[in-house]
Coordinates of C-alpha atoms and ligand atoms in Angstrom, one line a residue:
X1 CA -47.1 19.0 -136.8
X2 CA -50.7 18.2 -135.4
X3 CA -52.9 21.2 -134.4
X4 CA -56.1 20.7 -132.5
X5 CA -59.4 22.0 -132.3
X6 CA -60.4 25.3 -132.7
X7 CA -56.9 26.7 -134.1
X8 CA -58.0 27.0 -137.4
X9 CA -60.0 30.9 -136.4
X10 CA -56.5 31.9 -135.2
X11 CA -56.2 35.1 -136.3
X12 CA -59.5 36.0 -135.2
X13 CA -60.0 33.7 -132.1
X14 CA -59.0 36.3 -128.9
X15 CA -55.7 37.9 -130.8
X16 CA -54.9 39.5 -126.9
X17 CA -54.0 35.8 -126.2
X18 CA -53.5 34.2 -129.5
X19 CA -51.8 36.8 -131.5
X20 CA -53.2 38.3 -135.1
X21 CA -51.3 35.7 -137.3
X22 CA -53.8 33.3 -139.1
X23 CA -53.0 29.4 -139.5
X24 CA -51.7 29.4 -142.9
X25 CA -49.5 32.4 -141.8
X26 CA -48.1 30.0 -138.6
X27 CA -48.1 27.5 -140.5
X28 CA -45.7 29.2 -143.5
X29 CA -43.2 30.1 -141.1
X30 CA -43.1 26.0 -139.7
X31 CA -42.4 25.4 -143.6
X32 CA -40.0 28.0 -143.7
X33 CA -38.0 27.0 -140.4
X34 CA -38.7 23.5 -141.5
X35 CA -36.8 24.0 -144.5
X36 CA -33.8 25.8 -142.9
X37 CA -33.2 22.6 -140.7
X38 CA -33.6 20.5 -144.0
X39 CA -36.6 18.5 -142.7
X40 CA -39.5 17.6 -143.6
X41 CA -42.9 18.6 -142.1
X42 CA -46.5 17.4 -142.5
X43 CA -49.0 19.8 -141.2
X44 CA -52.9 18.8 -139.9
X45 CA -55.1 20.7 -138.1
X46 CA -58.3 18.8 -136.8
X47 CA -61.4 19.6 -134.7
X48 CA -62.3 15.9 -134.3
X49 CA -60.3 13.9 -131.5
X50 CA -61.3 10.8 -133.5
X51 CA -59.0 12.2 -136.3
X52 CA -56.1 13.4 -134.3
X53 CA -55.6 10.3 -132.7
X54 CA -56.1 8.3 -136.0
X55 CA -53.5 10.7 -137.4
X56 CA -51.3 10.2 -133.8
X57 CA -50.8 6.2 -135.1
X58 CA -50.3 6.6 -138.4
X59 CA -47.4 8.5 -137.7
X60 CA -45.1 6.4 -137.4
X61 CA -45.1 4.8 -140.7
X62 CA -44.2 8.3 -142.0
X63 CA -42.5 10.3 -139.3
X64 CA -39.7 10.3 -136.8
X65 CA -41.5 13.1 -134.5
X66 CA -45.0 14.6 -133.2
X67 CA -45.2 18.0 -132.3
X68 CA -48.5 18.5 -131.3
X69 CA -50.7 21.6 -130.2
X70 CA -53.6 19.8 -128.6
X71 CA -55.4 23.1 -127.6
X72 CA -58.5 21.8 -125.1
X73 CA -57.9 18.5 -125.9
X74 CA -54.5 18.8 -123.0
X75 CA -56.9 19.3 -120.7
X76 CA -59.3 16.4 -121.0
X77 CA -58.2 13.9 -123.4
X78 CA -57.0 10.6 -122.1
X79 CA -57.7 9.2 -125.9
X80 CA -54.5 11.3 -126.8
X81 CA -52.3 10.6 -123.9
X82 CA -53.0 6.6 -124.5
X83 CA -52.6 7.3 -128.8
X84 CA -48.9 9.2 -127.9
X85 CA -48.1 6.7 -125.3
X86 CA -48.7 3.7 -127.5
X87 CA -46.9 5.2 -130.7
X88 CA -43.6 5.5 -128.9
X89 CA -42.3 8.1 -131.1
X90 CA -41.1 12.0 -129.4
X91 CA -43.2 14.1 -129.5
X92 CA -43.3 17.7 -128.4
X93 CA -46.3 19.6 -126.9
X94 CA -46.2 22.9 -127.5
X95 CA -48.8 25.8 -127.0
X96 CA -49.0 29.5 -128.0
X97 CA -50.4 30.8 -124.8
X98 CA -48.4 30.1 -121.0
X99 CA -51.3 27.6 -119.9
X100 CA -49.6 27.8 -116.3
X101 CA -51.0 31.5 -116.1
X102 CA -54.3 30.9 -116.9
X103 CA -57.4 29.5 -115.3
X104 CA -56.8 26.6 -113.1
X105 CA -58.0 24.2 -115.7
X106 CA -55.5 25.0 -118.5
X107 CA -52.8 23.8 -115.8
X108 CA -53.4 20.5 -116.3
X109 CA -52.5 19.2 -119.1
X110 CA -52.8 15.3 -119.9
X111 CA -50.2 14.4 -122.1
X112 CA -47.1 16.2 -120.6
X113 CA -46.2 13.0 -118.6
X114 CA -46.3 11.6 -122.3
X115 CA -44.3 13.6 -124.3
X116 CA -40.5 14.8 -124.4
X117 CA -41.2 18.3 -123.5
X118 CA -43.7 21.3 -123.0
X119 CA -43.1 24.6 -124.9
X120 CA -45.6 27.5 -124.1
X121 CA -46.1 30.9 -123.9
X122 CA -44.4 32.2 -127.0
X123 CA -46.8 33.2 -129.3
X124 CA -46.1 31.8 -132.2
X125 CA -42.3 31.0 -131.8
X126 CA -43.8 28.2 -129.4
X127 CA -44.5 26.2 -132.7
X128 CA -40.5 27.1 -134.0
X129 CA -39.0 26.1 -130.5
X130 CA -41.2 22.9 -131.2
X131 CA -40.2 22.2 -134.1
X132 CA -36.7 23.0 -133.5
X133 CA -37.0 20.1 -130.2
X134 CA -39.1 17.7 -132.4
X135 CA -35.9 17.8 -134.8
X136 CA -33.5 17.5 -132.0
X137 CA -35.6 13.9 -131.6
X138 CA -35.0 12.8 -134.9
X139 CA -32.6 9.6 -135.2
Ligands
LIG201 C1 -53.5 26.4 -126.2 C2 -54.2 26.2 -124.7 C3 -55.6 25.6 -124.4 O1 -56.1 25.5 -122.8 C4 -56.3 26.5 -125.9 O2 -58.0 25.7 -125.5 C5 -56.5 26.3 -127.0 C6 -55.0 26.8 -127.3 C7 -52.7 27.4 -126.9 O3 -51.9 27.3 -128.0 O4 -52.1 28.3 -125.9 O5 -57.2 26.4 -127.6 O6 -53.2 25.0 -126.2

């Protein structure tokens, strides 16, 4: 489970859009669901594009699927798209907000075409739906 830039500020950052739960509170819900589903989850957050890319590159050694909220890098990062394409394990794109009913620049996702699917607009539930989707992709 990869959280991209500024998601460490959840709870304080535009709560009317992203909700009032902190990243740690969201992570607790993710871990609880993983336990319920009987899967292991490793959760990481970075504000650094290259760090996210390194984690994606290393993922196949340890993990069967990726769930990613690439945050603002969603809209800009060819490098993240290339990394997801290169590793070839299933990835699920998640967003707390519905990026399709916000500013024009948020409607374009650089990674949408290389992931299995996208879940957006369900608040914290986007992560939980994304985890369920990823669990369904595990062999
Ligand atoms: C986001 C949507 C992005 O447009 C934004 O840059 C974020 C969060 C979301 O979860 O709704 O940081 O990915």
